[in-house]
Amino acid sequence: MTLPTPLPEHRLTVAAVQAEPVPGDVAGNAATAARLVGRAAGARIVVLPELFLPAYHPPTLAADPAGTDVAAGPDGLVDDPRLDPLRGAARDGGATVVVGAAVRHPDGRRTISSLVVDAAGVARSAYDKQQLWGGERDLFDAGRRGATLLVDGWRLGLGICYDGCFPEHGRAAAADGAHGYLCPSGYLAGSAHRRDLYYAARALDNTMYVVFANAVGGADPWRFNGGAAVYDPEGRPLARGADAGEDVLVATLDPGALAATRAAHTMLADRPADQGLPRTVLAG
């Protein structure tokens, strides 16, 4: 059973971004990210797509790991001058930015990660994707643990793309007291049905807000389909992007609405700890 977590006291304005990065151009994509953070004026949290800094383009990621990765120190801090425009935008906007990166760790692991750039401009590798998809396993190592971001009294679980396809990943965030779930992603053209189903379901499953960012554009077979969204705790979109075109979708998370939803739909409290195990097997 999930233990109760105090609700935040104040509303939180967030932004979900859909945009097209340039494969391999970390400096240029960081500058683009900075511009997009500027478009999200007033948002305390801005979420950009999976692997946005190097772009989700496996041929480039395989051919130039040194140029596409950022290095994290033993404390997780990322000190890379290519990120300076993004650090400045976070400081200027008073925003916490969640952006996808390829991260090289001191032990040699390479991960698909979310960098968190805080409102002071400090960047750190905050979460490594746990559920790798397809050919990602040839390039990256899986993350070892979940992570929760704390901003203004809000507890926000971190996931990346394929993580959000697994109900247990979102549930682990909720069990840790998450009020929301932040998911930078990279959904390819042709996957709109799954894109629109998974993250709404994670919101409804766990009565928590979900902020879903996605890449857009690119050339086949690495063409992405946008549809960035912010979902309320019943899985309804508060803001939704089109399947094409750059966009910055701003929405406000309301603790009162979260409290009302959880009072009316008590799935978190009612879920049995063993989820119905052991099971009975019947012969027909």
CSV table of C-alpha atoms in Angstrom, one decimal:
chain,number,residue,atom,x,y,z
A,1,MET,CA,0.0,0.0,0.0
A,2,THR,CA,1.3,3.5,-0.9
A,3,LEU,CA,1.9,5.7,2.1
A,4,PRO,CA,0.2,9.1,2.0
A,5,THR,CA,2.4,12.0,0.9
A,6,PRO,CA,1.5,15.6,1.8
A,7,LEU,CA,0.2,17.4,-1.2
A,8,PRO,CA,1.9,20.5,-2.5
A,9,GLU,CA,0.7,23.8,-1.2
A,10,HIS,CA,0.9,25.8,-4.4
A,11,ARG,CA,0.2,25.4,-8.1
A,12,LEU,CA,3.1,24.5,-10.4
A,13,THR,CA,3.4,25.8,-14.0
A,14,VAL,CA,5.2,23.3,-16.3
A,15,ALA,CA,6.0,23.2,-20.0
A,16,ALA,CA,6.2,20.2,-22.3
A,17,VAL,CA,8.3,20.8,-25.5
A,18,GLN,CA,8.3,19.2,-28.9
A,19,ALA,CA,11.1,20.2,-31.2
A,20,GLU,CA,13.6,18.9,-33.8
A,21,PRO,CA,17.3,18.7,-32.8
A,22,VAL,CA,20.2,18.3,-35.2
A,23,PRO,CA,22.0,15.0,-35.1
A,24,GLY,CA,25.3,15.3,-33.4
A,25,ASP,CA,25.2,19.0,-32.7
A,26,VAL,CA,25.2,19.2,-28.9
A,27,ALA,CA,26.2,22.9,-28.8
A,28,GLY,CA,23.6,23.9,-31.4
A,29,ASN,CA,20.9,21.8,-29.7
A,30,ALA,CA,21.7,23.3,-26.3
A,31,ALA,CA,21.2,26.7,-27.9
A,32,THR,CA,17.9,25.6,-29.3
A,33,ALA,CA,16.9,24.3,-25.9
A,34,ALA,CA,17.8,27.6,-24.4
A,35,ARG,CA,15.5,29.4,-26.9
A,36,LEU,CA,12.7,27.0,-26.1
A,37,VAL,CA,13.1,27.6,-22.4
A,38,GLY,CA,12.7,31.2,-23.1
A,39,ARG,CA,9.4,30.5,-24.9
A,40,ALA,CA,8.2,28.8,-21.7
A,41,ALA,CA,8.3,32.1,-19.7
A,42,GLY,CA,6.7,31.6,-16.3
A,43,ALA,CA,7.1,27.8,-16.2
A,44,ARG,CA,9.0,26.4,-13.2
A,45,ILE,CA,9.7,23.1,-15.0
A,46,VAL,CA,10.5,22.7,-18.7
A,47,VAL,CA,10.7,19.2,-20.1
A,48,LEU,CA,12.5,18.6,-23.5
A,49,PRO,CA,12.6,15.4,-25.5
A,50,GLU,CA,14.7,12.2,-25.0
A,51,LEU,CA,18.3,12.5,-26.2
A,52,PHE,CA,17.6,16.1,-27.3
A,53,LEU,CA,21.2,17.3,-26.8
A,54,PRO,CA,22.8,14.9,-29.3
A,55,ALA,CA,19.4,14.1,-31.1
A,56,TYR,CA,17.9,10.6,-31.1
A,57,HIS,CA,19.8,9.4,-34.2
A,58,PRO,CA,21.4,6.0,-33.6
A,59,PRO,CA,23.8,6.1,-36.6
A,60,THR,CA,25.3,9.4,-35.3
A,61,LEU,CA,25.3,8.2,-31.7
A,62,ALA,CA,27.2,5.0,-32.8
A,63,ALA,CA,29.7,6.8,-35.0
A,64,ASP,CA,30.6,9.7,-32.7
A,65,PRO,CA,30.2,8.8,-29.0
A,66,ALA,CA,32.9,11.2,-27.9
A,67,GLY,CA,31.2,14.1,-29.7
A,68,THR,CA,27.6,13.2,-28.7
A,69,ASP,CA,28.1,12.3,-25.1
A,70,VAL,CA,28.4,14.7,-22.1
A,71,ALA,CA,30.5,13.5,-19.1
A,72,ALA,CA,29.2,13.3,-15.6
A,73,GLY,CA,31.5,13.5,-12.6
A,74,PRO,CA,31.4,11.2,-9.6
A,75,ASP,CA,28.8,13.5,-8.0
A,76,GLY,CA,26.7,13.5,-11.2
A,77,LEU,CA,27.5,17.1,-12.1
A,78,VAL,CA,27.9,17.9,-15.8
A,79,ASP,CA,30.4,20.6,-16.6
A,80,ASP,CA,30.3,21.0,-20.3
A,81,PRO,CA,30.7,24.4,-21.9
A,82,ARG,CA,28.4,23.4,-24.8
A,83,LEU,CA,25.6,23.6,-22.2
A,84,ASP,CA,26.3,27.2,-21.2
A,85,PRO,CA,23.4,28.8,-23.2
A,86,LEU,CA,21.0,26.3,-21.5
A,87,ARG,CA,22.4,27.1,-18.1
A,88,GLY,CA,21.9,30.8,-18.7
A,89,ALA,CA,18.3,30.3,-19.9
A,90,ALA,CA,17.5,28.3,-16.7
A,91,ARG,CA,18.9,31.0,-14.5
A,92,ASP,CA,17.2,33.8,-16.4
A,93,GLY,CA,13.9,32.1,-16.4
A,94,GLY,CA,14.0,30.7,-12.9
A,95,ALA,CA,13.2,27.3,-14.3
A,96,THR,CA,14.3,23.8,-13.7
A,97,VAL,CA,15.0,22.2,-17.1
A,98,VAL,CA,14.8,18.4,-17.8
A,99,VAL,CA,16.6,17.6,-21.0
A,100,GLY,CA,17.6,14.3,-22.7
A,101,ALA,CA,21.3,13.5,-23.1
A,102,ALA,CA,23.8,10.7,-23.7
A,103,VAL,CA,25.9,10.6,-20.6
A,104,ARG,CA,29.3,9.0,-20.0
A,105,HIS,CA,29.8,8.0,-16.4
A,106,PRO,CA,33.1,7.8,-14.5
A,107,ASP,CA,32.9,4.0,-14.5
A,108,GLY,CA,32.6,3.9,-18.3
A,109,ARG,CA,28.9,3.3,-18.5
A,110,ARG,CA,27.0,5.2,-21.3
A,111,THR,CA,23.4,5.9,-20.6
A,112,ILE,CA,20.3,7.6,-22.0
A,113,SER,CA,19.7,10.1,-19.3
A,114,SER,CA,17.7,13.1,-18.1
A,115,LEU,CA,19.9,16.0,-17.2
A,116,VAL,CA,18.4,18.4,-14.7
A,117,VAL,CA,19.5,22.0,-15.0
A,118,ASP,CA,18.3,23.8,-11.9
A,119,ALA,CA,17.4,27.5,-11.6
A,120,ALA,CA,20.9,28.3,-10.5
A,121,GLY,CA,22.2,26.9,-13.8
A,122,VAL,CA,23.8,23.8,-12.3
A,123,ALA,CA,23.5,20.7,-14.5
A,124,ARG,CA,23.6,17.1,-13.3
A,125,SER,CA,22.8,13.7,-14.6
A,126,ALA,CA,19.6,13.0,-12.6
A,127,TYR,CA,18.2,9.8,-14.1
A,128,ASP,CA,19.3,7.0,-16.4
A,129,LYS,CA,16.7,5.2,-18.6
A,130,GLN,CA,16.0,1.8,-17.1
A,131,GLN,CA,14.0,0.2,-19.9
A,132,LEU,CA,16.0,0.3,-23.1
A,133,TRP,CA,14.2,-0.2,-26.4
A,134,GLY,CA,15.5,-2.3,-29.3
A,135,GLY,CA,18.9,-1.2,-30.7
A,136,GLU,CA,19.4,1.1,-27.7
A,137,ARG,CA,20.9,-1.9,-26.0
A,138,ASP,CA,23.7,-2.0,-28.5
A,139,LEU,CA,24.8,1.6,-27.6
A,140,PHE,CA,23.8,2.2,-24.0
A,141,ASP,CA,23.7,0.6,-20.5
A,142,ALA,CA,20.4,0.4,-18.6
A,143,GLY,CA,19.9,2.6,-15.5
A,144,ARG,CA,20.1,1.1,-12.1
A,145,ARG,CA,17.5,3.0,-10.0
A,146,GLY,CA,14.6,5.4,-10.2
A,147,ALA,CA,14.7,9.1,-9.3
A,148,THR,CA,12.4,11.7,-8.0
A,149,LEU,CA,12.8,15.5,-8.6
A,150,LEU,CA,11.6,17.9,-5.8
A,151,VAL,CA,10.4,21.3,-6.9
A,152,ASP,CA,8.3,23.7,-4.8
A,153,GLY,CA,6.9,20.9,-2.7
A,154,TRP,CA,6.0,18.8,-5.7
A,155,ARG,CA,7.5,15.3,-6.0
A,156,LEU,CA,8.0,14.4,-9.7
A,157,GLY,CA,9.1,10.9,-10.8
A,158,LEU,CA,11.5,10.8,-13.7
A,159,GLY,CA,11.0,8.4,-16.6
A,160,ILE,CA,12.3,8.4,-20.2
A,161,CYS,CA,10.1,7.2,-23.2
A,162,TYR,CA,10.0,3.3,-23.0
A,163,ASP,CA,10.0,3.5,-19.2
A,164,GLY,CA,6.5,4.9,-19.4
A,165,CYS,CA,5.2,1.9,-21.3
A,166,PHE,CA,5.6,-0.2,-18.2
A,167,PRO,CA,2.9,0.4,-15.6
A,168,GLU,CA,5.3,-0.7,-12.8
A,169,HIS,CA,7.7,2.2,-13.6
A,170,GLY,CA,5.0,4.8,-13.1
A,171,ARG,CA,3.7,2.9,-10.1
A,172,ALA,CA,7.1,2.9,-8.5
A,173,ALA,CA,7.2,6.7,-8.8
A,174,ALA,CA,3.7,6.9,-7.2
A,175,ALA,CA,4.7,4.6,-4.5
A,176,ASP,CA,7.6,7.0,-3.7
A,177,GLY,CA,4.9,9.7,-3.3
A,178,ALA,CA,5.1,11.3,-6.7
A,179,HIS,CA,2.5,13.9,-7.6
A,180,GLY,CA,3.7,13.9,-11.2
A,181,TYR,CA,5.8,12.0,-13.7
A,182,LEU,CA,8.1,13.7,-16.2
A,183,CYS,CA,8.8,11.8,-19.4
A,184,PRO,CA,11.2,13.1,-22.1
A,185,SER,CA,10.5,10.8,-25.1
A,186,GLY,CA,11.3,10.0,-28.8
A,187,TYR,CA,8.2,8.5,-30.5
A,188,LEU,CA,8.6,7.7,-34.2
A,189,ALA,CA,6.0,8.4,-36.9
A,190,GLY,CA,3.4,5.7,-36.9
A,191,SER,CA,3.3,5.2,-33.1
A,192,ALA,CA,0.7,7.9,-32.3
A,193,HIS,CA,-1.8,5.4,-30.9
A,194,ARG,CA,0.7,4.0,-28.3
A,195,ARG,CA,2.1,7.5,-27.6
A,196,ASP,CA,-1.3,8.8,-26.7
A,197,LEU,CA,-2.3,5.8,-24.7
A,198,TYR,CA,0.6,5.0,-22.5
A,199,TYR,CA,1.1,8.4,-20.8
A,200,ALA,CA,-2.6,9.1,-20.3
A,201,ALA,CA,-2.8,5.6,-18.7
A,202,ARG,CA,0.2,6.3,-16.4
A,203,ALA,CA,-1.6,9.4,-15.2
A,204,LEU,CA,-4.9,7.5,-14.6
A,205,ASP,CA,-3.3,4.4,-13.1
A,206,ASN,CA,-1.6,6.5,-10.5
A,207,THR,CA,-3.8,9.6,-10.2
A,208,MET,CA,-0.8,11.9,-10.9
A,209,TYR,CA,0.0,14.5,-13.5
A,210,VAL,CA,2.2,13.4,-16.5
A,211,VAL,CA,4.4,15.8,-18.5
A,212,PHE,CA,5.3,14.1,-21.9
A,213,ALA,CA,7.8,15.8,-24.2
A,214,ASN,CA,8.6,14.4,-27.6
A,215,ALA,CA,10.9,15.0,-30.6
A,216,VAL,CA,9.4,16.0,-33.9
A,217,GLY,CA,10.6,16.0,-37.5
A,218,GLY,CA,13.7,14.3,-38.9
A,219,ALA,CA,14.2,11.9,-41.8
A,220,ASP,CA,12.9,8.4,-42.1
A,221,PRO,CA,13.5,6.0,-40.4
A,222,TRP,CA,14.2,8.4,-37.6
A,223,ARG,CA,11.2,10.7,-38.1
A,224,PHE,CA,9.4,11.7,-34.9
A,225,ASN,CA,5.7,12.5,-34.3
A,226,GLY,CA,5.4,15.3,-31.7
A,227,GLY,CA,2.1,15.1,-29.7
A,228,ALA,CA,3.7,16.5,-26.5
A,229,ALA,CA,1.2,16.8,-23.8
A,230,VAL,CA,0.5,17.5,-20.1
A,231,TYR,CA,-2.1,15.1,-18.6
A,232,ASP,CA,-4.2,15.6,-15.6
A,233,PRO,CA,-4.6,12.9,-12.9
A,234,GLU,CA,-7.4,11.3,-14.7
A,235,GLY,CA,-5.4,11.1,-18.0
A,236,ARG,CA,-7.1,14.0,-19.7
A,237,PRO,CA,-4.9,16.3,-21.7
A,238,LEU,CA,-4.5,19.8,-20.2
A,239,ALA,CA,-2.4,20.7,-23.2
A,240,ARG,CA,-1.6,18.8,-26.4
A,241,GLY,CA,0.7,19.4,-29.4
A,242,ALA,CA,0.1,18.5,-33.0
A,243,ASP,CA,1.9,15.6,-34.7
A,244,ALA,CA,4.2,18.1,-36.5
A,245,GLY,CA,5.9,21.4,-35.8
A,246,GLU,CA,7.8,22.9,-32.9
A,247,ASP,CA,5.7,23.8,-29.8
A,248,VAL,CA,6.0,24.7,-26.2
A,249,LEU,CA,2.9,23.6,-24.2
A,250,VAL,CA,2.4,25.3,-20.9
A,251,ALA,CA,0.0,24.1,-18.2
A,252,THR,CA,-0.6,24.5,-14.5
A,253,LEU,CA,-0.7,21.6,-12.1
A,254,ASP,CA,-3.2,22.2,-9.3
A,255,PRO,CA,-2.9,20.5,-5.9
A,256,GLY,CA,-6.6,21.0,-5.3
A,257,ALA,CA,-7.5,19.0,-8.4
A,258,LEU,CA,-5.0,16.4,-7.5
A,259,ALA,CA,-6.5,16.0,-4.0
A,260,ALA,CA,-10.1,15.8,-5.4
A,261,THR,CA,-9.1,13.2,-8.0
A,262,ARG,CA,-7.3,11.0,-5.4
A,263,ALA,CA,-10.3,11.3,-3.0
A,264,ALA,CA,-12.7,10.2,-5.7
A,265,HIS,CA,-10.4,7.5,-7.2
A,266,THR,CA,-8.5,5.7,-4.5
A,267,MET,CA,-6.5,3.2,-6.7
A,268,LEU,CA,-3.2,4.1,-4.9
A,269,ALA,CA,-4.7,3.3,-1.5
A,270,ASP,CA,-6.7,0.3,-2.5
A,271,ARG,CA,-4.0,-1.6,-4.4
A,272,PRO,CA,-3.0,-4.8,-2.6
A,273,ALA,CA,0.7,-4.9,-1.9
A,274,ASP,CA,1.1,-8.4,-3.5
A,275,GLN,CA,-1.1,-7.5,-6.5
A,276,GLY,CA,-3.0,-10.7,-6.1
A,277,LEU,CA,-0.1,-13.2,-5.7
A,278,PRO,CA,0.0,-16.1,-5.5
A,279,ARG,CA,-2.4,-17.0,-8.3
A,280,THR,CA,-4.8,-19.9,-8.5
A,281,VAL,CA,-4.4,-22.0,-11.7
A,282,LEU,CA,-7.6,-23.7,-12.9
A,283,ALA,CA,-8.1,-26.4,-15.5
A,284,GLY,CA,-10.9,-25.9,-17.9
